Short mmCIF file of C-alpha atoms and ligand atoms in Angstrom, two decimals:
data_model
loop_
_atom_site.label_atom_id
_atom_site.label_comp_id
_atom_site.label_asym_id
_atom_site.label_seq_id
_atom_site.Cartn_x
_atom_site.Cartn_y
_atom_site.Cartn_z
CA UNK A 181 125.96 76.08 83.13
CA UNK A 182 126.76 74.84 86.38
CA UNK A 183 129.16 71.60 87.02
CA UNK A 184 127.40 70.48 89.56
CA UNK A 185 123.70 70.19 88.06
CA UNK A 186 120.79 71.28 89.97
CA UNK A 187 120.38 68.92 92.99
CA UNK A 188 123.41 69.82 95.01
CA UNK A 189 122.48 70.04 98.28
CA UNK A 190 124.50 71.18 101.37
CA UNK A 191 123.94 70.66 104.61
CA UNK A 192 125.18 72.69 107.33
CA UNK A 193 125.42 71.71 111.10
CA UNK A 194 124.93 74.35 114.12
CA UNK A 195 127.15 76.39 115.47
CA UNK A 196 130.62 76.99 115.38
CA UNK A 197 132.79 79.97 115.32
CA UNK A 198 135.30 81.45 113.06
CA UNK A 199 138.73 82.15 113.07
CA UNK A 200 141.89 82.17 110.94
CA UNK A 201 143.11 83.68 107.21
CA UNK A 202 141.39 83.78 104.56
CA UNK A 203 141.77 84.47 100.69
CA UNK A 204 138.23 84.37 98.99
CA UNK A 205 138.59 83.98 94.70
CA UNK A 206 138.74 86.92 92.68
CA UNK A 207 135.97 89.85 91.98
CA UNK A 208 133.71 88.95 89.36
CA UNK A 209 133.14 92.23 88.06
CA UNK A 210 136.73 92.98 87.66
CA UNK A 211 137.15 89.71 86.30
CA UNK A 212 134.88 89.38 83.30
CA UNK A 213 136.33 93.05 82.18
CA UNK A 214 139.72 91.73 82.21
CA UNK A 215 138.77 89.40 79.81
CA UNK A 216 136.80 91.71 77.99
CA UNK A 217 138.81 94.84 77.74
CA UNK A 218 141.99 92.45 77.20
CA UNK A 219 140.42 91.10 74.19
CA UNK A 220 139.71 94.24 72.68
CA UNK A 221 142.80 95.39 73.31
CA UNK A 222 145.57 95.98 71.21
CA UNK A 223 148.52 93.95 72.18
CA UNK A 224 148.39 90.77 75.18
CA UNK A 225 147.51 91.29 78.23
CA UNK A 226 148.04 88.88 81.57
CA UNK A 227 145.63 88.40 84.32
CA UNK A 228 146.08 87.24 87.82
CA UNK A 229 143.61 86.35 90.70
CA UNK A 230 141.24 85.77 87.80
CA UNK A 231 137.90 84.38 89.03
CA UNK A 232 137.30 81.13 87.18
CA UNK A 233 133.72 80.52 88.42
CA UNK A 234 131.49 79.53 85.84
CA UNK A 235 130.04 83.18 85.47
CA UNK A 236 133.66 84.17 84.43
CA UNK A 237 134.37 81.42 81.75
CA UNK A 238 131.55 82.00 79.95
CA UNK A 239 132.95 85.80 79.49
CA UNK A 240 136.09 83.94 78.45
CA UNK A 241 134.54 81.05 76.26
CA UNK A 242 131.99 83.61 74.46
CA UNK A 243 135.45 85.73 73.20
CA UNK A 244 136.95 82.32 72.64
CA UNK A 245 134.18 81.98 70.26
CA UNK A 246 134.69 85.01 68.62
CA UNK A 247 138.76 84.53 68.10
CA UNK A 248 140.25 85.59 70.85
CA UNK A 249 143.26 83.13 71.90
CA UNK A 250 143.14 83.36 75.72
CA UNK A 251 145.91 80.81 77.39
CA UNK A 252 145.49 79.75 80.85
CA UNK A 253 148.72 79.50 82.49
CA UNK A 254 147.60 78.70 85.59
CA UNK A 255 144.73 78.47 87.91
CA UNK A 256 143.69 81.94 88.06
CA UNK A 257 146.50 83.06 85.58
CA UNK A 258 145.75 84.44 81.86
CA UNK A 259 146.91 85.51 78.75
CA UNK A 260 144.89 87.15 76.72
CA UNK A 261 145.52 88.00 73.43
CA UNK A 262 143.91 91.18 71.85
CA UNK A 263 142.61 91.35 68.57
CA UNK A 264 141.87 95.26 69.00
CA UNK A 265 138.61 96.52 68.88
CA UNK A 266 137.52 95.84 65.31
CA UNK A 267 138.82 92.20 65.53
CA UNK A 268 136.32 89.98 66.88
CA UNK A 269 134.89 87.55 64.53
CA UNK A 270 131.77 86.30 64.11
CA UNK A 271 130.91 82.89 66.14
CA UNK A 272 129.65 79.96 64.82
CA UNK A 273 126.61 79.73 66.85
CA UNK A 274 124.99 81.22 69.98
CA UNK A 275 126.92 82.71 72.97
CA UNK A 276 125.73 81.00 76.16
CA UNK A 277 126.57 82.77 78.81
CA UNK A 278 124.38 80.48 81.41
CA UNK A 279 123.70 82.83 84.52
CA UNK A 280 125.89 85.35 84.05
CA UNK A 281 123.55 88.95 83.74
CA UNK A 282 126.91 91.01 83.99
CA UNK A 283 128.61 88.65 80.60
CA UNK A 284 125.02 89.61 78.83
CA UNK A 285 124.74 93.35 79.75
CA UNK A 286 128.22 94.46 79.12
CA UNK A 287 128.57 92.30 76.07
CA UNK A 288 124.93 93.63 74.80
CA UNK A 289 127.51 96.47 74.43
CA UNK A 290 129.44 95.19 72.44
CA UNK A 291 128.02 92.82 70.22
CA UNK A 292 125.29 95.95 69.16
CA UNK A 293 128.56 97.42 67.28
CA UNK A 294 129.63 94.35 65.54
CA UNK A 295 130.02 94.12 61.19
CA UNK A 296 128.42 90.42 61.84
CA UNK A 297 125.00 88.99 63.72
CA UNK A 298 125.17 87.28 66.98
CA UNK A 299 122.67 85.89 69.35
CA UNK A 300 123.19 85.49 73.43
CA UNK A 301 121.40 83.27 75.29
CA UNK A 302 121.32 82.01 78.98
CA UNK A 303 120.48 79.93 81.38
CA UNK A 304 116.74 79.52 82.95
CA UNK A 305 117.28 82.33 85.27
CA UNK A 306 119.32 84.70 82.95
CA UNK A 307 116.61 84.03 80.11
CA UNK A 308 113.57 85.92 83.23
CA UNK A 309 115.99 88.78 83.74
CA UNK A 310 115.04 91.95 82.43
CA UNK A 311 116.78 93.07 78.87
CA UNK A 312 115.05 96.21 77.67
CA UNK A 313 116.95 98.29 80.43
CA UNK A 314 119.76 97.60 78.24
CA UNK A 315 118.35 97.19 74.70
CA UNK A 316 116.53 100.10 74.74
CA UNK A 317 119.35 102.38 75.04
CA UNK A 318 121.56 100.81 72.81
CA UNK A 319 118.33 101.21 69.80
CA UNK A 320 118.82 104.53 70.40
CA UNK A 321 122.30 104.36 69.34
CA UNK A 322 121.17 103.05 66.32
CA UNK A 323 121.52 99.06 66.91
CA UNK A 324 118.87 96.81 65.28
CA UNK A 325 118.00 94.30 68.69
CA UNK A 326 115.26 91.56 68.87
CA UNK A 327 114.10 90.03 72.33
CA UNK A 328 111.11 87.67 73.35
CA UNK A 329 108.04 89.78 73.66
CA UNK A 330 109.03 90.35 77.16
CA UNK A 331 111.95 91.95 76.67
CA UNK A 332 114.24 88.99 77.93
CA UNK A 333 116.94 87.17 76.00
CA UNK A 334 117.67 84.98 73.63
CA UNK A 335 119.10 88.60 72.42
CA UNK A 336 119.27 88.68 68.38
CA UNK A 337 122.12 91.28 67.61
CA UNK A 338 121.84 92.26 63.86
CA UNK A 339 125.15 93.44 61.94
CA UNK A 340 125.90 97.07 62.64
CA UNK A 341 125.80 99.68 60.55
CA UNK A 342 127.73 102.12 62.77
CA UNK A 343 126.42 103.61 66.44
CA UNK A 344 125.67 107.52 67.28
CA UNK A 345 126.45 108.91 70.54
CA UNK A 346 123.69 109.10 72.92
CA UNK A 347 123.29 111.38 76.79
CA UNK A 348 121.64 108.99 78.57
CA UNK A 349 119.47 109.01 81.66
CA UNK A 350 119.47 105.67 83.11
CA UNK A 351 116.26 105.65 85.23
CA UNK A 352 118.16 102.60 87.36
CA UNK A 353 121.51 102.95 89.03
CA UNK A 354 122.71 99.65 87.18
CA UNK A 355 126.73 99.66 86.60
CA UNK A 356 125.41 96.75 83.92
CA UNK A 357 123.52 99.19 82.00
CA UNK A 358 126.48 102.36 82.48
CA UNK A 359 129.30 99.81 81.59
CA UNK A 360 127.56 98.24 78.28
CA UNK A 361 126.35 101.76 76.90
CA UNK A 362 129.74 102.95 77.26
CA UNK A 363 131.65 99.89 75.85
CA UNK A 364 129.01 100.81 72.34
CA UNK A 365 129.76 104.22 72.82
CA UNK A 366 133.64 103.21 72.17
CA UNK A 367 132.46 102.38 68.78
CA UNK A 368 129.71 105.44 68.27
CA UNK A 369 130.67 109.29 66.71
CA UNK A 370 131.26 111.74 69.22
CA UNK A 371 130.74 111.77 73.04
CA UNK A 372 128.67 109.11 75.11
CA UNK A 373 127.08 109.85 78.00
CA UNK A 374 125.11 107.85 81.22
CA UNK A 375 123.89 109.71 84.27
CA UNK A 376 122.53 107.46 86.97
CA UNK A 377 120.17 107.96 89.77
CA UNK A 378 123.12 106.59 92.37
CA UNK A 379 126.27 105.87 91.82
CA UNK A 380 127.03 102.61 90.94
CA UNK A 381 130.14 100.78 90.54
CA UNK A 382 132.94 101.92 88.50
CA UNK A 383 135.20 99.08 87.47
CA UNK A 384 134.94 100.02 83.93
CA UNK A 385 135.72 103.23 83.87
CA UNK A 386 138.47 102.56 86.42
CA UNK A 387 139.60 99.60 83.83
CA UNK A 388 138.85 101.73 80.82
CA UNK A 389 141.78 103.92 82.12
CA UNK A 390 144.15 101.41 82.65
CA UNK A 391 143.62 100.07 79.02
CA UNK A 392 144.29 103.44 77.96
CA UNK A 393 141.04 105.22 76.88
CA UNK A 394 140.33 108.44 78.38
CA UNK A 395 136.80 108.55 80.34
CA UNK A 396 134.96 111.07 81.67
CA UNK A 397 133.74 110.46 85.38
CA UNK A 398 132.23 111.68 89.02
CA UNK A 399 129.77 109.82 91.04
CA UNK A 400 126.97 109.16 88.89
CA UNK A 401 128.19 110.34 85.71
CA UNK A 402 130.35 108.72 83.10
CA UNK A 403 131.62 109.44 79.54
CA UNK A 404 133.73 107.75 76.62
CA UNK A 405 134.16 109.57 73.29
CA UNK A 406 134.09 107.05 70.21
CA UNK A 407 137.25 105.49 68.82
CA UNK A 408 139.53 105.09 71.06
CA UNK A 409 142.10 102.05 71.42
CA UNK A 410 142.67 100.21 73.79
CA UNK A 411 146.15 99.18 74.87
CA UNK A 412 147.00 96.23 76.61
CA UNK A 413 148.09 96.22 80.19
CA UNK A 414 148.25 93.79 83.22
CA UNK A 415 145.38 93.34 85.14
CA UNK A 416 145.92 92.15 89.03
CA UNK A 417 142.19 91.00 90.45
CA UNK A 418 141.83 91.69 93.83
CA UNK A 419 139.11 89.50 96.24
CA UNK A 420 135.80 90.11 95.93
CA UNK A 421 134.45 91.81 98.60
CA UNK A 422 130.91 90.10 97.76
CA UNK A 423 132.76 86.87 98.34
CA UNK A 424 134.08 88.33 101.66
CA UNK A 425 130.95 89.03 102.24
CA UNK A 426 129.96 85.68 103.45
CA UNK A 427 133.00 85.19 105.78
CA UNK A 428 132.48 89.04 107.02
CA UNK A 429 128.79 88.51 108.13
CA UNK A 430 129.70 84.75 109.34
CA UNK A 431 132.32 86.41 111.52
CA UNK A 432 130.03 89.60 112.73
CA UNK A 433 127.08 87.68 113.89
CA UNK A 434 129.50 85.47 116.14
CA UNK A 435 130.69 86.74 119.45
CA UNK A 436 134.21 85.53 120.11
CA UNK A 437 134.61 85.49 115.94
CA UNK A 438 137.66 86.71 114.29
CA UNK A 439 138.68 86.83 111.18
CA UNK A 440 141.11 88.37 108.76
CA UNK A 441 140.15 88.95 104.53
CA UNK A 442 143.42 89.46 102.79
CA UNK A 443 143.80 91.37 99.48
CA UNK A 444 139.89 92.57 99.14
CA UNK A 445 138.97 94.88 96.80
CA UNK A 446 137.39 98.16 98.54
CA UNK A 447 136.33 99.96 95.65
CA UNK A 448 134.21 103.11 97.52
CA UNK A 449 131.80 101.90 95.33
CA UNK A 450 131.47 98.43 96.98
CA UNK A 451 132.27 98.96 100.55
CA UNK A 452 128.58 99.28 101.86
CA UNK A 453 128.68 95.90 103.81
CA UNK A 454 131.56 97.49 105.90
CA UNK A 455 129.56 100.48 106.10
CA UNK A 456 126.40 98.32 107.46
CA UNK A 457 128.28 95.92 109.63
CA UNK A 458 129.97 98.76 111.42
CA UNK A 459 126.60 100.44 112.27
CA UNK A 460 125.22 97.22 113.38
CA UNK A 461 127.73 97.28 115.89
CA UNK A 462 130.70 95.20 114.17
CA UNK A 463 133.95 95.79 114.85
CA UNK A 464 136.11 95.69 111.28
CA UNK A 465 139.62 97.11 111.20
CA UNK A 466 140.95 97.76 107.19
CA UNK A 467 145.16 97.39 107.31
CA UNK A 468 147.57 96.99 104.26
CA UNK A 469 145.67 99.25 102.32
CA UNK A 470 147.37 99.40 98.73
CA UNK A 471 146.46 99.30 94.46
CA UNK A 472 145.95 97.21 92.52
CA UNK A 473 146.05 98.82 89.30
CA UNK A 474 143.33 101.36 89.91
CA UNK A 475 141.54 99.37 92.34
CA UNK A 476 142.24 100.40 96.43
CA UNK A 477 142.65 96.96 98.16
CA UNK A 478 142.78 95.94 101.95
CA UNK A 479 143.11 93.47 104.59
CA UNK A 480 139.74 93.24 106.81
CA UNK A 481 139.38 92.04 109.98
CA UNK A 482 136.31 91.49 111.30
CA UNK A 483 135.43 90.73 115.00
CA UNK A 484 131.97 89.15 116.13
CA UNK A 485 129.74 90.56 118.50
CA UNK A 486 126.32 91.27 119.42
CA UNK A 487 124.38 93.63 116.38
CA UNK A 488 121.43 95.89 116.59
CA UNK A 489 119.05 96.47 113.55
CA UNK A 490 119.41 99.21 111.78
CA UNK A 491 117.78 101.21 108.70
CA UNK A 492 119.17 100.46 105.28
CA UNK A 493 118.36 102.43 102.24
CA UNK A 494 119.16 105.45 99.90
CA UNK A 495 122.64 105.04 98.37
CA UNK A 496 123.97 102.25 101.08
CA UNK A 497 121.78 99.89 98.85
CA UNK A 498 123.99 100.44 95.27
CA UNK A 499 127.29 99.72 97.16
CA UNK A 500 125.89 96.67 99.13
CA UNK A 501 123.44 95.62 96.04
CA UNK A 502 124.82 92.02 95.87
CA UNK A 503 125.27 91.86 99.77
CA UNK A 504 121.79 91.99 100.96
CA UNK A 505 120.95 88.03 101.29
CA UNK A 506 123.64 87.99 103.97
CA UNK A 507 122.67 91.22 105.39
CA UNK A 508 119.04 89.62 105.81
CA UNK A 509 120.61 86.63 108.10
CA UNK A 510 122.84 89.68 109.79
CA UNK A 511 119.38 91.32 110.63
CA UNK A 512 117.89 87.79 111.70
CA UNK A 513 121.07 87.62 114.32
CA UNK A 514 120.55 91.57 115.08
CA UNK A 515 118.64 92.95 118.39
CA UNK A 516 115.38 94.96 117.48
CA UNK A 517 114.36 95.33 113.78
CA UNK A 518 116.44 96.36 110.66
CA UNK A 519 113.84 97.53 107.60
CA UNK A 520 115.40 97.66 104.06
CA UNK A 521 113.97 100.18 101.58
CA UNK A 522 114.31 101.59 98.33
CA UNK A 523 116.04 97.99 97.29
CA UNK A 524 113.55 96.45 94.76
CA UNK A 525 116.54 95.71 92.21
CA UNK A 526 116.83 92.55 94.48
CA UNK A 527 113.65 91.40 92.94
CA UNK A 528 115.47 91.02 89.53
CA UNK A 529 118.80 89.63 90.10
CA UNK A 530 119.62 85.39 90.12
CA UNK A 531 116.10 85.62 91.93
CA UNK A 532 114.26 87.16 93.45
CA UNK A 533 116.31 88.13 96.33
CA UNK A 534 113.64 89.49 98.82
CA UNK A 535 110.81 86.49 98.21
CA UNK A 536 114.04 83.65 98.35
CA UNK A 537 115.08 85.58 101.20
CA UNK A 538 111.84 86.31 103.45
CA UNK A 539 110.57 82.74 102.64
CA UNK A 540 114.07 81.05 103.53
CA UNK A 541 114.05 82.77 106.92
CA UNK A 542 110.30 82.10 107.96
CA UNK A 543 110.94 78.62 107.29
CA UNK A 544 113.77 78.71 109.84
CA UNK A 545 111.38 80.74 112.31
CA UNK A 546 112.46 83.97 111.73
CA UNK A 547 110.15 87.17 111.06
CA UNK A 548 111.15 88.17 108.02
CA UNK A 549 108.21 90.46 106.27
CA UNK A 550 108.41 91.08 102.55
CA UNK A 551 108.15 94.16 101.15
CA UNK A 552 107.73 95.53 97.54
CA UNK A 553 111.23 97.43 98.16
CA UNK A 554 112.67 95.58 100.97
CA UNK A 555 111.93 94.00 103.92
CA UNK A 556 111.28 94.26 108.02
CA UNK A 557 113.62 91.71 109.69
CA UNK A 558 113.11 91.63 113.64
CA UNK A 559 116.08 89.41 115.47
CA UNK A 560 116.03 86.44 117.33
CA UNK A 561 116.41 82.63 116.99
CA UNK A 562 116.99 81.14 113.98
CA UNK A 563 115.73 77.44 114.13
CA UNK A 564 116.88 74.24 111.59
CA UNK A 565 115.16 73.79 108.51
CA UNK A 566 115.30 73.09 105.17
CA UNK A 567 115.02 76.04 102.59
CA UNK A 568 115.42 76.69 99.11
CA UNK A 569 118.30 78.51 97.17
CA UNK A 570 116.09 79.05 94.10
CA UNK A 571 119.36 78.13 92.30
CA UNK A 572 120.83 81.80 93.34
CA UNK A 573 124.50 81.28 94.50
CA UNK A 574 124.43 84.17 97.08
CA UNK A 575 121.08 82.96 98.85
CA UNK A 576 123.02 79.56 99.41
CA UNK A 577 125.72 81.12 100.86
CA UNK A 578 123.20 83.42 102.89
CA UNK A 579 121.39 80.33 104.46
CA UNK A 580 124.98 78.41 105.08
CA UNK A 581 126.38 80.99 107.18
CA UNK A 582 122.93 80.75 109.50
CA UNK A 583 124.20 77.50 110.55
CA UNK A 584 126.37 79.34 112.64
CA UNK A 585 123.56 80.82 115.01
CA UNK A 586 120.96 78.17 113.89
CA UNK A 587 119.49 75.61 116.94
CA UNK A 588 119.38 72.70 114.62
CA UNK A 589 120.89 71.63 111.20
CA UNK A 590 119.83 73.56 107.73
CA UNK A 591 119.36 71.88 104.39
CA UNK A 592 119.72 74.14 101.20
CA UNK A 593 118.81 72.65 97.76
CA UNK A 594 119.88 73.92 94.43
CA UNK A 595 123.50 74.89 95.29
CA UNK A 596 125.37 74.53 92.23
CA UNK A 597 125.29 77.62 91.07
CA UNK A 598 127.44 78.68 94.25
CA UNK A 599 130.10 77.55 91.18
CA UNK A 600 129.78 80.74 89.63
CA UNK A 601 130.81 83.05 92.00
CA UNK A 602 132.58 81.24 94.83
CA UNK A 603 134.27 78.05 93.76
CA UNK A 604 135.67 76.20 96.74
CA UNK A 605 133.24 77.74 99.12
CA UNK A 606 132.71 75.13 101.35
CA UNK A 607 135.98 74.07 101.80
CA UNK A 608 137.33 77.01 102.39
CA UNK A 609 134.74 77.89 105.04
CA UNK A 610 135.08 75.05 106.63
CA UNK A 611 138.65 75.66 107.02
CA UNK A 612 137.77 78.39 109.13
CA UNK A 613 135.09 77.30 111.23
CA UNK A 614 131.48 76.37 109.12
CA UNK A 615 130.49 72.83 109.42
CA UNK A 616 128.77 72.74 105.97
CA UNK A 617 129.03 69.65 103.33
CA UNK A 618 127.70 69.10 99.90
CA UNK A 619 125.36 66.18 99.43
CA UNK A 620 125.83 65.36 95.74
CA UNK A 621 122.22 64.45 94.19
CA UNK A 622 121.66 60.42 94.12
C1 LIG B 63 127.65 94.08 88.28
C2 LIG B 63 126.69 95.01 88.57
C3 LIG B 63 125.56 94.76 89.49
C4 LIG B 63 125.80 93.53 90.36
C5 LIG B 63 126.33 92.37 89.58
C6 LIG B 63 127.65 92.73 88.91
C7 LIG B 63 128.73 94.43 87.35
O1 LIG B 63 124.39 94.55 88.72
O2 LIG B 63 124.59 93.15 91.00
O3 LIG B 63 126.56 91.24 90.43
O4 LIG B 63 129.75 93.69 87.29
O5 LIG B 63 128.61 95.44 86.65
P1 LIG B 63 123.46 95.78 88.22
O6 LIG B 63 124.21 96.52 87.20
O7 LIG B 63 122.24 95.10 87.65
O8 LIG B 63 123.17 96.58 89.46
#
């Protein structure tokens, strides 16, 4: 699904230092629920700071498909108008929703309490990912589910015939898996129920509120009682702090850096980077700190300095879960060692996070040791190199920030995909201090 196709290159030059303002696009999570909820919702509903990377639009084209008339009145502006929760319709065909694991879990949600059949499907990498965490539940509510034999998408939803209520264990902390159980259980009798190992993020029972529906929630718990409206309500999108990620750690690992985030989302359920920068030895300062809706937002300023390594694990890895790539080139720019445990869920995202990682890095010189859970990152020089994105947006980003403490030049392939998180990346990173450009493919 990207734009680009799959031979965008960048290239990004060594050194430099960072400095300025900057306003990274809107958080993806908060984004495709916007869409979502507002569609379901009785009544229209505007969205601003609305993240239109490719990720996103598929959300938005999928309810598109079903009926939904979403306008956009601007760049990041929408107007969504809700059909309530018993109006979708049934698309024509399939609902591609190309990389996008959050569009495909929460919708999974959705779509197994629909009168009419539906099928998702994704791109290469969302077709690997692993379904049955997600499926299996929802059988249990009753919905009738097909998947390939490995339990990975296409995902053949079969008209419903009305959901129970389930009290679910969820055996990972996945806010995926929480958010799409509870979006069915809207439709199910009586009360549902997910318990998590750790707590993982809670835009959508934050969200859930603002629409109107009354949820049950404490860390690691949440709870929606079957029909329910929704009502429709403005939604404000704040930054995404996984997008400010790549600025933050850019910032931290140069001395002399400094750099200001505006408007970031610091749900307590997201803020681990801060959390691991600061015991690395960064120096971040939050000011402005406001709402948006339900959502606590800040300004961040981050200074650079010199890090140490540190130990990362237990529940620092749910709140940093998408910020680990750039926490690996943190660790390469760190003094001593840092050793991530207990993380293996970044063997199943866009890739697989530790191998794309650890191989990346020991192509640019680093020691960077692979482990079933983690990995054992000891500091020092990184050198110039080519590596490979494996098509993952946030391990391009990961390797383009290196440039900044990199001895020679580094070439990432398979960049496009950067598109559905962080559109305008490299310009806007080069406005504050990366040298990084895109070779388009010949
Ligand atoms: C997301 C949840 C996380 C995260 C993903 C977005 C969400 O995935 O990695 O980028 O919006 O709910 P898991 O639920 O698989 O941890």
């Amino acid at each position: 699904m990207s734009t680009d196709g799959p031979g965008l290159t960048y290239v990004v030059q060594p050194g430099g230092q960072l400095s300025g303002s900057l306003r990274v696009p809107g958080d993806k999570s908060i984004s495709h629920r916007a869409v979502m909820f507002g569609s379901l919702a009785e009544g229209v509903s505007e969205v601003t700071g609305f993240l239109t990377g490719e990720d996103c639009l598929c959300t938005m084209k999928a309810f598109q498909a079903m009926g939904v008339r979403i306008e956009q009145l601007g760049p990041t502006h929408l107007r969504v108008h809700g059909v309530g929760l018993h109006g979708l319709k049934a698309p024509s065909g399939p609902l591609d929703l190309g990389n996008s694991g959050t569009s495909m879990r929460l919708m999974s949600g959705l779509m197994a309490a629909q009168a009419f059949e539906t099928t998702l499907i994704g791109d290469v990498s969302l077709s690997k990912r692993p379904m049955r965490r997600i499926v299996d539940p929802l059988r249990q509510m009753g919905a009738t589910i097909a998947t390939t034999e490995k339990g990975t998408s296409p995902l053949k939803f079969s008209a419903a015939g009305g959901l129970k209520a389930i009290s679910y264990e969820s055996p990972v902390a996945s806010a995926q898996v929480k958010s799409g159980i509870l979006l069915a259980g809207l439709y199910a009798d009586g009360k549902t129920e997910v318990r998590e190992p750790e707590a993982s993020r809670d835009h959508t029972e934050r969200m859930l509120r603002g629409f109107g529906v009354e949820v049950e929630a404490t860390p690691g718990y949440a709870a929606v009682r079957g029909g329910q409206r929704l009502k429709a309500t403005n939604i404000e999108v704040p930054a995404d702090i996984s997008s400010a990620t790549f600025p933050m750690v850019a910032a931290a690992i140069v001395p002399g850096s400094d750099l200001l985030l505006t408007a970031v989302g610091i749900n307590p359920t997201r803020t681990g980077i801060i959390e691991i920068l600061r015991r690395m030895g960064t120096q971040i300062d939050l000011t402005n700190e406001r709402l948006f809706g339900g959502e606590p937002v800040a300004d961040i300023r981050v200074r650079g300095g010199q890090l140490k390594g540190i130990a990362i694990g237990g529940d620092l890895v749910a709140s940093a879960i998408d910020e680990f790539p750039a926490v690996f080139v943190a660790a390469a720019c760190a003094s001593g060692t840092t050793v991530v445990t207990e993380a293996e869920e970044l063997r199943v995202k866009e890739s697989d996070r530790i191998a794309a990682m650890c191989d990346g890095l020991t192509a640019l010189g680093v020691s960077a040791i692979a482990q079933p859970d983690g990995a054992i990152i000891t500091g020092g020089g990184i050198g110039g190199g080519t590596v490979d994105s494996k098509g993952d947006h946030r391990i391009a980003m990961s390797f383009a920030i290196a440039g900044l403490r990199a001895t020679g030049a580094i070439t990432i392939l398979d960049c496009a995909n950067v598109n559905t998180s962080f559109p305008g990346f490299v310009s806007l990173m080069g406005k504050a201090g990366l040298r990084v450009s895109e070779q388009q493919p010949s």
